[in-house]
Coordinates of C-alpha atoms and ligand atoms in Angstrom, one line a residue:
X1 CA 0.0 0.0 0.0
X2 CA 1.5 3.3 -0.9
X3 CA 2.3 5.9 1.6
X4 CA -0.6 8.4 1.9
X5 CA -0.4 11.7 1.9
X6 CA -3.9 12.8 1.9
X7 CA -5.6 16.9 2.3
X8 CA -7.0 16.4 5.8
X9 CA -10.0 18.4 4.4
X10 CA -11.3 15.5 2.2
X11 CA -13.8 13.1 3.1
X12 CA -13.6 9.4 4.7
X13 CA -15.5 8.2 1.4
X14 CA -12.8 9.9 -0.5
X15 CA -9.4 9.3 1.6
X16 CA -10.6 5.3 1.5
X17 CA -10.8 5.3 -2.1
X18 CA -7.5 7.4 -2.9
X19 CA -6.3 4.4 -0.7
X20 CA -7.0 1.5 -2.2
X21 CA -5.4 -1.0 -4.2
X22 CA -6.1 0.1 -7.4
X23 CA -7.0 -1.8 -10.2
X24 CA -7.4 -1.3 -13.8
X25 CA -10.7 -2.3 -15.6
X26 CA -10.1 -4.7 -18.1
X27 CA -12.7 -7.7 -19.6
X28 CA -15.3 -6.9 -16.8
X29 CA -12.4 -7.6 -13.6
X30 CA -10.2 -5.6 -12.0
X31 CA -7.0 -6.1 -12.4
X32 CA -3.2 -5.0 -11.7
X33 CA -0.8 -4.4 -14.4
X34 CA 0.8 -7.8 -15.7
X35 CA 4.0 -6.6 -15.0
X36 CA 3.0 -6.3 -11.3
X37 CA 4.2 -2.7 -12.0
X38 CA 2.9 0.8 -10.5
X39 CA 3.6 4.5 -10.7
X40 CA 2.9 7.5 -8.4
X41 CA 0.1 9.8 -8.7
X42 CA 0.8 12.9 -6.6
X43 CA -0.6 15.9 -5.0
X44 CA 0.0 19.2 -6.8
X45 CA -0.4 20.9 -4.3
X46 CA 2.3 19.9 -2.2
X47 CA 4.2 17.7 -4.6
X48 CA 3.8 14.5 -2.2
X49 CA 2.7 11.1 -3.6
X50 CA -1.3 10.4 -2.6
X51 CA -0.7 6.9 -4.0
X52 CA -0.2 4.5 -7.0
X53 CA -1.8 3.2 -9.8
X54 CA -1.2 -0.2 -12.4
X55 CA 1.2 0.8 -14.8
X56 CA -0.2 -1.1 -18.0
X57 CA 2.5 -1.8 -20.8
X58 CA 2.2 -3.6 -23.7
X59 CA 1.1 -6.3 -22.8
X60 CA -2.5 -5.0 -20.9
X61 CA -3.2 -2.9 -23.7
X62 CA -3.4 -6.4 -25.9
X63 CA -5.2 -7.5 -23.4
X64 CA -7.8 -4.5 -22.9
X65 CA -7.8 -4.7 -27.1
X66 CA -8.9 -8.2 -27.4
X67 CA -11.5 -7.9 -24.6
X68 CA -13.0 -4.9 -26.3
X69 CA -12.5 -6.6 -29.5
X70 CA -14.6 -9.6 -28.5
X71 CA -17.5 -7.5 -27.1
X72 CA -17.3 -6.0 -30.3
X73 CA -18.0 -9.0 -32.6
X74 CA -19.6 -11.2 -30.1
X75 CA -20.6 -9.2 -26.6
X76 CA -24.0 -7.6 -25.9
X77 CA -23.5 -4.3 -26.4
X78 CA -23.5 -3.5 -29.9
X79 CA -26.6 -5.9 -30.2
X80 CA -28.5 -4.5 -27.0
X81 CA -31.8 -2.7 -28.0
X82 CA -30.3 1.0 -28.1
X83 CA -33.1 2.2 -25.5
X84 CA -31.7 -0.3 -22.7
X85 CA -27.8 1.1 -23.7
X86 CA -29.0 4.9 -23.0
X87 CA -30.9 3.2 -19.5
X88 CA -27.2 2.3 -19.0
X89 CA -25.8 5.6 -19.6
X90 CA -28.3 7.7 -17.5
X91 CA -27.9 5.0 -14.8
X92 CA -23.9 5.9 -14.6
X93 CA -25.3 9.5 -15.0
X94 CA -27.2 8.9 -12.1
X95 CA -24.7 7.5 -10.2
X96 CA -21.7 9.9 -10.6
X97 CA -24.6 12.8 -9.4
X98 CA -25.4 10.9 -6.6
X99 CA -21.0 10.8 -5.6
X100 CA -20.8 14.5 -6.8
X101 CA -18.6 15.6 -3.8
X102 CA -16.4 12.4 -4.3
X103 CA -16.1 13.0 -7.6
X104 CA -15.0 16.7 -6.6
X105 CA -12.8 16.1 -3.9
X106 CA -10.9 13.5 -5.9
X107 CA -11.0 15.8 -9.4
X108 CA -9.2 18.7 -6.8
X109 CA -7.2 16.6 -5.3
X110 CA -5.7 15.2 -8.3
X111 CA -5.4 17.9 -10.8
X112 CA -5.2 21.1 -8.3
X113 CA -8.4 22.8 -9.4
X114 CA -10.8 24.3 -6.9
X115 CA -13.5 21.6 -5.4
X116 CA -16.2 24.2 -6.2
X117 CA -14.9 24.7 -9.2
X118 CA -14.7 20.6 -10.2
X119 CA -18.5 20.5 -8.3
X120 CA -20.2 22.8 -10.2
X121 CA -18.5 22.6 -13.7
X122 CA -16.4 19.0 -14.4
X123 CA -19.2 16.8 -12.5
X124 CA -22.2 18.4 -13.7
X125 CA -21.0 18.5 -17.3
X126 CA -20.4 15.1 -16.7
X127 CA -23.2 14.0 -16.1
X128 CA -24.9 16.4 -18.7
X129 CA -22.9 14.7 -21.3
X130 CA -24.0 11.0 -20.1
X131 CA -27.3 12.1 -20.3
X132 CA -27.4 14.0 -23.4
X133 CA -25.9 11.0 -24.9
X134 CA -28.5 8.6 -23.5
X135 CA -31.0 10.4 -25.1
X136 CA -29.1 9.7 -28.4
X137 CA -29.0 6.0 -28.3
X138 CA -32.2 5.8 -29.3
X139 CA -31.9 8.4 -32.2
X140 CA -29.3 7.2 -34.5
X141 CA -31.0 6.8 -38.0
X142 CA -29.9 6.7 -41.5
X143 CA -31.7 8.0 -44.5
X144 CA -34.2 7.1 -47.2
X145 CA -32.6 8.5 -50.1
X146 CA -34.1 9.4 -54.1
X147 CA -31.9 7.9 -56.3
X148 CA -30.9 11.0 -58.8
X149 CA -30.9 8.3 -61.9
X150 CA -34.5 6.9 -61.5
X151 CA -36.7 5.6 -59.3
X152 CA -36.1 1.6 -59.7
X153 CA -34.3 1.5 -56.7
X154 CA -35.1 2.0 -53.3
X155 CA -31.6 3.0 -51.3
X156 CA -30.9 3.8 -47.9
X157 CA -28.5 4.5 -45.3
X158 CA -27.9 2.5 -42.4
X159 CA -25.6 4.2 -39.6
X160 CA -23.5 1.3 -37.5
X161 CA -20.9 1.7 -34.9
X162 CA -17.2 2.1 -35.9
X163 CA -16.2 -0.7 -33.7
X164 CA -13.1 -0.8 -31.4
X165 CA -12.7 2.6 -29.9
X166 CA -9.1 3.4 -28.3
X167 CA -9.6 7.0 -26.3
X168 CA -6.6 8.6 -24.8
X169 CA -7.6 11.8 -22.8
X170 CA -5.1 14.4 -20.7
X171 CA -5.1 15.9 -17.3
X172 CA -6.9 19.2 -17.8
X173 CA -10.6 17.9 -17.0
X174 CA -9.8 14.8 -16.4
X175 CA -13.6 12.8 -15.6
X176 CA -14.8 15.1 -17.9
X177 CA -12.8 14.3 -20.6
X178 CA -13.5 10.3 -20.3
X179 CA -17.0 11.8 -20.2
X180 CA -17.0 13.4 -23.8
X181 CA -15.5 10.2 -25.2
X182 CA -16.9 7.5 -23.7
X183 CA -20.8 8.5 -23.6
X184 CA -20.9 9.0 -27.3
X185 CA -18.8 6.4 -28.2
X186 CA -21.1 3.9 -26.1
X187 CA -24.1 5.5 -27.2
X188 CA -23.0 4.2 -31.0
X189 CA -22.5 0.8 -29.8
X190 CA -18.9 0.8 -30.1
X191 CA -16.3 -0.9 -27.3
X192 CA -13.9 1.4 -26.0
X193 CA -10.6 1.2 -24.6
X194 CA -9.9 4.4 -22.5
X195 CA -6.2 5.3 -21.6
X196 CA -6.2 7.8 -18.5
X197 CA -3.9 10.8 -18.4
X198 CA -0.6 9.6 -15.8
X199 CA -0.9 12.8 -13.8
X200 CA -4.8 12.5 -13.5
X201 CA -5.9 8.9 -13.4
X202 CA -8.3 9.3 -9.9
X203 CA -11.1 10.2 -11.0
X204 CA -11.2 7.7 -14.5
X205 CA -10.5 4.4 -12.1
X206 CA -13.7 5.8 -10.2
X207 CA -15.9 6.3 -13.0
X208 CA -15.1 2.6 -13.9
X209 CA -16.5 1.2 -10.9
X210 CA -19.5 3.3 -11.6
X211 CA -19.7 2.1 -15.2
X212 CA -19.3 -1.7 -13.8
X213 CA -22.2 -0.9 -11.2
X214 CA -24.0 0.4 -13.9
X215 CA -24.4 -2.6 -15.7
X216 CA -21.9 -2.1 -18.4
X217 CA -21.0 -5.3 -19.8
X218 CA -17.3 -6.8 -20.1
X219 CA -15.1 -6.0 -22.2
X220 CA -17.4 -3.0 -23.3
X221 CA -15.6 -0.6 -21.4
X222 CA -12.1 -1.5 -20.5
X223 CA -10.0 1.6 -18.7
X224 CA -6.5 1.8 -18.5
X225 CA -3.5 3.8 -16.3
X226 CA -0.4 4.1 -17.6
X227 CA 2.3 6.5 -19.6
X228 CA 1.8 8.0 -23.2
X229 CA 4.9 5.9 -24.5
X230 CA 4.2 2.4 -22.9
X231 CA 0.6 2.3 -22.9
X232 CA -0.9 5.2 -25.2
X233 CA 1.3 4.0 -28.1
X234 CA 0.9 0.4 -28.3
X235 CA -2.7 1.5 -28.0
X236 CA -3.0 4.0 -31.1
X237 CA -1.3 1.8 -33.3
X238 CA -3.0 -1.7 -32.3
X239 CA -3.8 -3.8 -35.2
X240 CA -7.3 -4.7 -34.2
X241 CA -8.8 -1.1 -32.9
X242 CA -10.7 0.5 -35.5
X243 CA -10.5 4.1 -34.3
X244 CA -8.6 6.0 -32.4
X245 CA -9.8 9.4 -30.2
X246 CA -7.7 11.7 -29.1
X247 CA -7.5 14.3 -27.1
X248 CA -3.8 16.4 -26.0
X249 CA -1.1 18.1 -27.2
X250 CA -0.5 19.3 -30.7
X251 CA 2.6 17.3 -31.3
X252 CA 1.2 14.1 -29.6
X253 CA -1.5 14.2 -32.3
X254 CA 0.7 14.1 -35.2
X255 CA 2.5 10.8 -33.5
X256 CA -1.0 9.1 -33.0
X257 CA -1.6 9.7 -36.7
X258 CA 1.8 8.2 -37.8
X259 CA 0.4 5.0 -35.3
X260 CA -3.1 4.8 -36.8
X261 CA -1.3 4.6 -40.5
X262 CA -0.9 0.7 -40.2
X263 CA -4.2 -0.5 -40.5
X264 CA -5.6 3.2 -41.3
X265 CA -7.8 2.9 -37.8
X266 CA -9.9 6.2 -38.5
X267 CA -8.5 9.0 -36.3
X268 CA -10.3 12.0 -34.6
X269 CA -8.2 14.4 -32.7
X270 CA -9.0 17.2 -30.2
X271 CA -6.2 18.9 -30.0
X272 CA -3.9 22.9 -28.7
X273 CA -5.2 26.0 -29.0
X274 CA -4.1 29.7 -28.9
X275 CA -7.9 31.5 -28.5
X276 CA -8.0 35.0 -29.6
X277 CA -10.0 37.6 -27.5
X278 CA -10.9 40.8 -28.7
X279 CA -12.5 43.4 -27.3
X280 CA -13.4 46.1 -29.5
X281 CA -14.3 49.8 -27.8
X282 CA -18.0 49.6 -27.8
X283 CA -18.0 46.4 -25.1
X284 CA -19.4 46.8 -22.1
X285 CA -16.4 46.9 -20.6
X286 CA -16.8 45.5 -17.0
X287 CA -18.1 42.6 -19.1
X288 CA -15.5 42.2 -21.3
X289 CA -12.8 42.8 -18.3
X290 CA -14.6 40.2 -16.1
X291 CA -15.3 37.7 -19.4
X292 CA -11.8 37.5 -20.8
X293 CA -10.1 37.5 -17.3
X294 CA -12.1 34.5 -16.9
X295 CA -11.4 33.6 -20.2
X296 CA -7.9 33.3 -19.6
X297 CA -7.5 31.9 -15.4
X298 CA -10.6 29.7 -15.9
X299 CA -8.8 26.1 -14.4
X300 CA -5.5 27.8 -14.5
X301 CA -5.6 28.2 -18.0
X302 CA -4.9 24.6 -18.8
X303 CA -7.7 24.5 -21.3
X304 CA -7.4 24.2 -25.1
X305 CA -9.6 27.1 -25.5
X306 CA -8.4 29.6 -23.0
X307 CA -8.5 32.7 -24.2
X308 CA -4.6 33.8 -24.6
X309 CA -4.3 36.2 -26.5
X310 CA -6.5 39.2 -25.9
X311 CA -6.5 41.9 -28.4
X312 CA -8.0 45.0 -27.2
X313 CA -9.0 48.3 -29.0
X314 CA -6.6 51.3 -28.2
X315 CA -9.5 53.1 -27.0
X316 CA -10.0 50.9 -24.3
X317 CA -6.3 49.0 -24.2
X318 CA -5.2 50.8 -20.7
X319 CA -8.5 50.3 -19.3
X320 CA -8.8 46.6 -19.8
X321 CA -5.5 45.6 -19.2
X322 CA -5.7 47.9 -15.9
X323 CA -9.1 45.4 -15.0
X324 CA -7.7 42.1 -16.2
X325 CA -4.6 42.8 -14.0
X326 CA -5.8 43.6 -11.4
X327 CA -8.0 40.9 -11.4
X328 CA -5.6 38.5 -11.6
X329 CA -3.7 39.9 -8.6
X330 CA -6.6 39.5 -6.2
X331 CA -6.9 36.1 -7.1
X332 CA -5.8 33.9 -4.1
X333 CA -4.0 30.9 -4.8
X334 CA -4.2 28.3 -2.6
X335 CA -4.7 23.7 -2.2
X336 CA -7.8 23.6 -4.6
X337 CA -10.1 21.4 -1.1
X338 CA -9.1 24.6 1.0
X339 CA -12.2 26.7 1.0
X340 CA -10.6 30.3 0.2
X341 CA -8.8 28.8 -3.1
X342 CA -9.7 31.0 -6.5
X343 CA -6.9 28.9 -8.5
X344 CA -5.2 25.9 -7.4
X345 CA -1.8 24.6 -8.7
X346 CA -0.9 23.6 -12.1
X347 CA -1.3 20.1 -12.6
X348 CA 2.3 19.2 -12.4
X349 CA 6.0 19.8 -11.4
X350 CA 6.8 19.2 -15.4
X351 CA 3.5 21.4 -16.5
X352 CA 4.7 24.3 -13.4
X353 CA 8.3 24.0 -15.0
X354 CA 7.2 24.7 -18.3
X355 CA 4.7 27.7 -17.6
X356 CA 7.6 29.9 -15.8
X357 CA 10.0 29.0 -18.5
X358 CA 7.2 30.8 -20.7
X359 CA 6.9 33.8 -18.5
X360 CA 10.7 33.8 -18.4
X361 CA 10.8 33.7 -22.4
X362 CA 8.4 36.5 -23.1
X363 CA 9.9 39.0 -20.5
X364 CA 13.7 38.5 -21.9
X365 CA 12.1 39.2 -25.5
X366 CA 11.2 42.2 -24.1
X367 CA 7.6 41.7 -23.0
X368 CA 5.9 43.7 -19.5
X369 CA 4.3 42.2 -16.7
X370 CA 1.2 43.9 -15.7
X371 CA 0.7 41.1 -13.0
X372 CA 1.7 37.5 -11.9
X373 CA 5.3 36.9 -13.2
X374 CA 7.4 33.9 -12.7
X375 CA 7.3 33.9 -9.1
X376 CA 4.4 32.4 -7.5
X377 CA 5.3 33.6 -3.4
X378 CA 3.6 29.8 -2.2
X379 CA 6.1 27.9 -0.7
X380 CA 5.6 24.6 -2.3
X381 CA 3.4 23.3 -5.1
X382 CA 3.2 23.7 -8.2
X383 CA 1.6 27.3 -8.5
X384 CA 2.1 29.8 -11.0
X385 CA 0.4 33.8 -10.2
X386 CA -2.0 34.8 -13.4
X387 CA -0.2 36.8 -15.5
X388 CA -0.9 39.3 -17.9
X389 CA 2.1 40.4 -20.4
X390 CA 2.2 43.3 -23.2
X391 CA 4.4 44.6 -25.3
X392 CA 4.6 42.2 -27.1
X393 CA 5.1 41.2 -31.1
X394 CA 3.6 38.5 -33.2
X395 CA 6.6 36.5 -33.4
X396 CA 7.2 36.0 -29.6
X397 CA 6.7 32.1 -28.0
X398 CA 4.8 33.7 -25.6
X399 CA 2.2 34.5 -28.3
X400 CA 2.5 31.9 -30.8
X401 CA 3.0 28.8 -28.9
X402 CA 0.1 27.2 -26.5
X403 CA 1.4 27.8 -22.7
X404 CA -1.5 26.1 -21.2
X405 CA -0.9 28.3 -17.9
X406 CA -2.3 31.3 -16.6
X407 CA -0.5 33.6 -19.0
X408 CA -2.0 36.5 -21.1
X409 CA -0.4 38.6 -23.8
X410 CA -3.0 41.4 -24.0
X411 CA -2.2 43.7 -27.9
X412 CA -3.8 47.0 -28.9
X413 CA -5.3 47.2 -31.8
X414 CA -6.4 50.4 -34.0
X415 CA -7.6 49.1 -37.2
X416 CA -10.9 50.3 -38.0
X417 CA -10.8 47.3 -40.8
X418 CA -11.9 44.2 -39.3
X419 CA -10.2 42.1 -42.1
X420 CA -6.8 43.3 -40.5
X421 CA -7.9 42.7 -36.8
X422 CA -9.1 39.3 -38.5
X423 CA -5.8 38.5 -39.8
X424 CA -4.4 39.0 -36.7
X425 CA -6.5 36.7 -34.8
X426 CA -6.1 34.5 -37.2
X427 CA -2.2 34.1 -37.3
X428 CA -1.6 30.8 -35.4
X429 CA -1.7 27.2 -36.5
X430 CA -4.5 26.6 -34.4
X431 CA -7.9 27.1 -34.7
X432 CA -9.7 25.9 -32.1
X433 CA -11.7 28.9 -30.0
X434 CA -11.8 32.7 -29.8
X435 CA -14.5 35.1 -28.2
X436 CA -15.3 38.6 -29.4
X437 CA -16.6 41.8 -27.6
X438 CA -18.9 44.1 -28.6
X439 CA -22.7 45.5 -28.5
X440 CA -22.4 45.8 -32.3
X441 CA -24.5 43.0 -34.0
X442 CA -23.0 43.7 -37.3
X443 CA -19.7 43.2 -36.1
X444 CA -20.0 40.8 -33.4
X445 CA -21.3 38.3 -36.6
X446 CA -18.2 39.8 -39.0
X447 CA -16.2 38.2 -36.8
X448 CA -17.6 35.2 -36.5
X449 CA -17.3 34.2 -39.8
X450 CA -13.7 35.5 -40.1
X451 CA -12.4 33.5 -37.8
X452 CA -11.0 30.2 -38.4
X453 CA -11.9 28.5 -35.5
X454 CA -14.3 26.3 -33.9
X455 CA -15.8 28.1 -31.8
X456 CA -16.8 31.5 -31.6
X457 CA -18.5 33.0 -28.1
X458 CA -19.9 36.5 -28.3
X459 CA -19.9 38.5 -25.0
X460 CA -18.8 34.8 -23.2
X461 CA -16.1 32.6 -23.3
X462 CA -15.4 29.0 -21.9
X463 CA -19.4 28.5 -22.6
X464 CA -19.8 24.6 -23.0
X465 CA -23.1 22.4 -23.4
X466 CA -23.3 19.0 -24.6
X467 CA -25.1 20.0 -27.6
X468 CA -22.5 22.1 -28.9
X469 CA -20.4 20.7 -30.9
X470 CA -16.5 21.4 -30.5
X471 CA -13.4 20.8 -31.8
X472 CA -10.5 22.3 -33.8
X473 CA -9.9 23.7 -37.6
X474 CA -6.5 23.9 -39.4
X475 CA -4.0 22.1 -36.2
X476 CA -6.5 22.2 -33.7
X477 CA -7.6 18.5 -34.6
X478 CA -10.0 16.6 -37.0
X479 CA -13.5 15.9 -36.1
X480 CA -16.0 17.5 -33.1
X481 CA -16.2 16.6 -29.6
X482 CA -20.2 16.9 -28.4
X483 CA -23.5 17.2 -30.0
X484 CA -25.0 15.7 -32.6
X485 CA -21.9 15.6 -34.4
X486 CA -19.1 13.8 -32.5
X487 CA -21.8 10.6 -33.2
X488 CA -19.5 11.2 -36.9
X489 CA -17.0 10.2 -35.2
X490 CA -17.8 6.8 -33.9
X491 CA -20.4 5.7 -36.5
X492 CA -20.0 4.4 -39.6
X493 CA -22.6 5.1 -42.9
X494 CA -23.7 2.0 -45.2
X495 CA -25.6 2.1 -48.0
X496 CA -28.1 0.2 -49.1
X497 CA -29.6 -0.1 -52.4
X498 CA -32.5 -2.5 -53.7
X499 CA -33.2 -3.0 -57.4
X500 CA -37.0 -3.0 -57.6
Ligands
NAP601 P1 0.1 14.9 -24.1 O1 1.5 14.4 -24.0 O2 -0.4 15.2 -25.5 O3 -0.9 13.9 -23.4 C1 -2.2 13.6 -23.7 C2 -2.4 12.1 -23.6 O4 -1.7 11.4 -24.6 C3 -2.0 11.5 -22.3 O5 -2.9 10.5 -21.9 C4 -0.6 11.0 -22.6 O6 -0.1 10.0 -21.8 C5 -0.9 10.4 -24.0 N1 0.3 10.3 -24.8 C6 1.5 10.9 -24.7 N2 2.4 10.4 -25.6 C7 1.7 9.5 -26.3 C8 2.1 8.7 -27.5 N3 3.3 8.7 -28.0 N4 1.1 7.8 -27.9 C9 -0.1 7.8 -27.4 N5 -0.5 8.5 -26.4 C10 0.4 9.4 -25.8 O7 -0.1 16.2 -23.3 P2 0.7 16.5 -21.9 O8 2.1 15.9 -21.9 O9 -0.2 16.1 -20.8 O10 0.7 18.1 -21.9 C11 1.7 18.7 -22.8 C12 1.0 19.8 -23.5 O11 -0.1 19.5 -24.3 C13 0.5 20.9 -22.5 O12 1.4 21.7 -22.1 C14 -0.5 21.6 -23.4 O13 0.1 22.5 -24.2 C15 -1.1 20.5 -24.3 N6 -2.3 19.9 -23.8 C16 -3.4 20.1 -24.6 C17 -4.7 19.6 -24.2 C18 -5.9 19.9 -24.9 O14 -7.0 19.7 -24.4 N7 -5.8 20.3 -26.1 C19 -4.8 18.9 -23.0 C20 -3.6 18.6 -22.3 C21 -2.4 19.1 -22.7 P3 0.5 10.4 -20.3 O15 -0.5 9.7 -19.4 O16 1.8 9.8 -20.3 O17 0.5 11.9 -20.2
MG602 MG1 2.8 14.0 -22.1

């Protein structure tokens, strides 16, 4: 049993569970890594180990595969009537509500974000997406479709589940993220192997006891702990998973691509970000102050969408910047289970590293600090102050490259021409969010269609709902994460045509 080092704030339901022996879900059991093997998961907010998980290799991942596999061809899920698969998916809906403070403590615990935070955003949005998608089991149709030569056929489609589903998912919203891959995925009828982020693997191993309760069937659902090289890889390029969904880093992506190119398992990808915010002078600008602060610090600002670079209007430049600053110097940063904390620590030592190296970059290319700066002032953990930089250029790391910390360059801009404020916003090789401020309807929808990204938010930001679809253009990723379209990504179209 590992040596616990456990936030005397959390509960005995919690604390017991962070304790156990833990055990990966594989074929319907619960099992250790082959190997025998484990790895730390630790606190980031003190830097201590809370305990250990399996370490699956090679080997489990074959193993995970061919159970999925077989529940494919043979097991009941695919073949279930689709309204008892959605009972199954409210029922593990149900059940992660009913553990909503487990679910948070452990979620804060794990990844350093505030336990209101994880108890009124990642659980409920959890659950949302579990039930949204149970409501789609019983929806998926093809279509009857006129034949453009004649009528002496009668054709249709017929929409059937990709098959063997491998889901790798990252540390930023960790239950959350299983969440948006498995619901759909099992709403299709697909098996799924799931490989948990090694930072963040807490709250996964819990939702697969919940899943099990639930009355998932083996081999269905089979969820895995273990590192990107030894288990994420063997997984993406396994020769008998038909699909692979991702979700992480830009450069990861391209690797999981180069895996999927053996047997040309289809690929979906959710990937970086570098969101644009801009804030033109007509905003209400308390709105606009509070909306892209938030924006930006929401979870740290380890999300693919956070708005980092925020391009404000002359008129108002000194005025924003003045309220996003100081903003992000009231905010108190504390363990994300104590009661007073408005933003946790980053996620990790390596993640923490990385962050201040950024700040560092930007301010010896010649970049200001308004607030934050490389120094957090908390004596351990892995914090990092919100920070808000300018002076800036285009061709700084700082605004090119996704920090995933609570960094934001904040730019003037005067151009009257929204095509040049446009290109502006539009200078990354990502595409993934951006949010725009204004009362002006004319504009506010301008920009919307200018930008290449995803998603656009109008007077919000970080506004999710799983019936919105989301997901990246250009290196943002391939394919949509939520509503009605991510069932693209785990469905399959057939057509049928009868001669008459
Ligand atoms: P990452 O390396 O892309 O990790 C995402 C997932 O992929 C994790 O489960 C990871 O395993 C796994 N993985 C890593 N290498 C793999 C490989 N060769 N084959 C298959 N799976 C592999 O992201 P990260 O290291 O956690 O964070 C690095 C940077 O990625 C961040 O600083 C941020 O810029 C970006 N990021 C983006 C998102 C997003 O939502 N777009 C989310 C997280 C991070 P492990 O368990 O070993 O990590
Ligand atoms: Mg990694």
């Amino acid at each position: 049993m590992a040596t616990l080092s456990i936030d005397p704030r959390v509960s005995g339901r919690t604390a017991d569970f962070v304790a156990t022996d833990h055990r990966m879900l594989i074929d319907g059991r619960f099992v250790p890594a082959a190997s025998g093997k484990t790895f730390p998961v630790y606190n980031p907010a003190t830097g201590e180990i809370l305990t250990h998980v399996p370490e699956a290799e090679a080997e489990d991942v074959n193993r995970a595969v061919l159970a999925a596999r077989r529940a494919f061809d043979e097991g009941p899920w695919p073949r279930m009537a689709p309204s008892e698969r959605g009972r199954i998916l409210w029922k593990i809906a149900d059940l992660i509500e009913q553990h909503t403070d487990e679910f948070a403590e452990l979620e804060s615990l794990d990844n350093g974000k505030p336990f209101a935070v994880a108890r009124v955003a990642d659980v409920p949005l959890t659950v949302d997406m579990f039930r949204y998608m149970a409501g789609w089991a019983t929806k998926i149709s093809g279509k009857t479709l006129p034949l453009s030569a004649g009528y002496d056929f009668h054709s249709y489609t017929l929409r059937e589940p990709i098959g063997v589903v491998a889901q790798i998912i990252p540390w930023n919203f960790p239950l959350l993220m299983a969440a948006w891959k498995l619901a759909p995925a099992l709403a299709c009828g697909c098996t799924v192997i799931l490989k948990l982020a090694e930072q963040t693997p807490l709250t996964g191993l819990r939702l697969a006891q919940v899943m099990d309760e639930a009355g998932v069937p083996a081999g269905a659902v089979n969820v895995l702990t273990g590192f990107g090289e030894g288990a994420g890889a063997p997984l993406a390029a396994h020769d008998l998973v038909d699909k692979v969904a991702f979700t992480g880093s830009t450069e990861v992506g391209k690797l999981i691509v180069k895996a999927a190119a053996g047997n040309l398992k289809k690929v979906t990808l959710e990937l970086g970000g570098k969101s644009p915010a801009i804030v033109f002078p007509d905003a209400k600008i308390d709105q606009a102050v509070s909306g892209t602060a938030s924006a930006i610090f929401f979870n740290h600002g380890q999300c693919c969408c956070a708005g980092s670079r925020l391009y404000i209007h002359e008129k108002v430049f000194d005025q924003v910047v003045e309220g996003v600053s100081n903003i992000a110097s009231d905010i108190k940063l504390a363990p994300g289970l104590d009661p007073s904390c408005q933003m946790g620590p980053l996620v990790s030592d390596e993640q923490y590293r990385k962050v201040v190296s950024y700040i560092e970059s930007g301010i010896a290319e010649g970049a200001r600090v308004q607030a934050g700066g490389p120094v957090s002032g908390v004596e351990r953990g892995y914090f990092v102050r919100p920070t808000v930089l300018t002076n800036t250029n285009p061709r700084m790391k700082v605004v090119q490259e996704e920090i995933f910390g609570p960094v934001v360059c904040a730019v003037p801009f005067g151009d009257k021409d929204v095509d040049a404020i446009l290109k502006r916003a539009n200078d990354t090789v990502f595409g993934l969010a951006s949010s725009v401020w204004t009362q002006d309807l004319s504009m506010a929808h301008k920009v919307a269609r200018g930008i290449r990204a995803g998603t656009v938010w109008v007077n919000c930001h970080n506004v999710f709902d799983a019936s919105l679809p989301f997901g990246g253009y250009k290196q943002s990723g391939w394919g949509r994460e939520m509503g009605e379209e991510v069932l693209n990504n785990y469905l399959e179209t057939k057509a049928v045509t009868v001669a008459l």
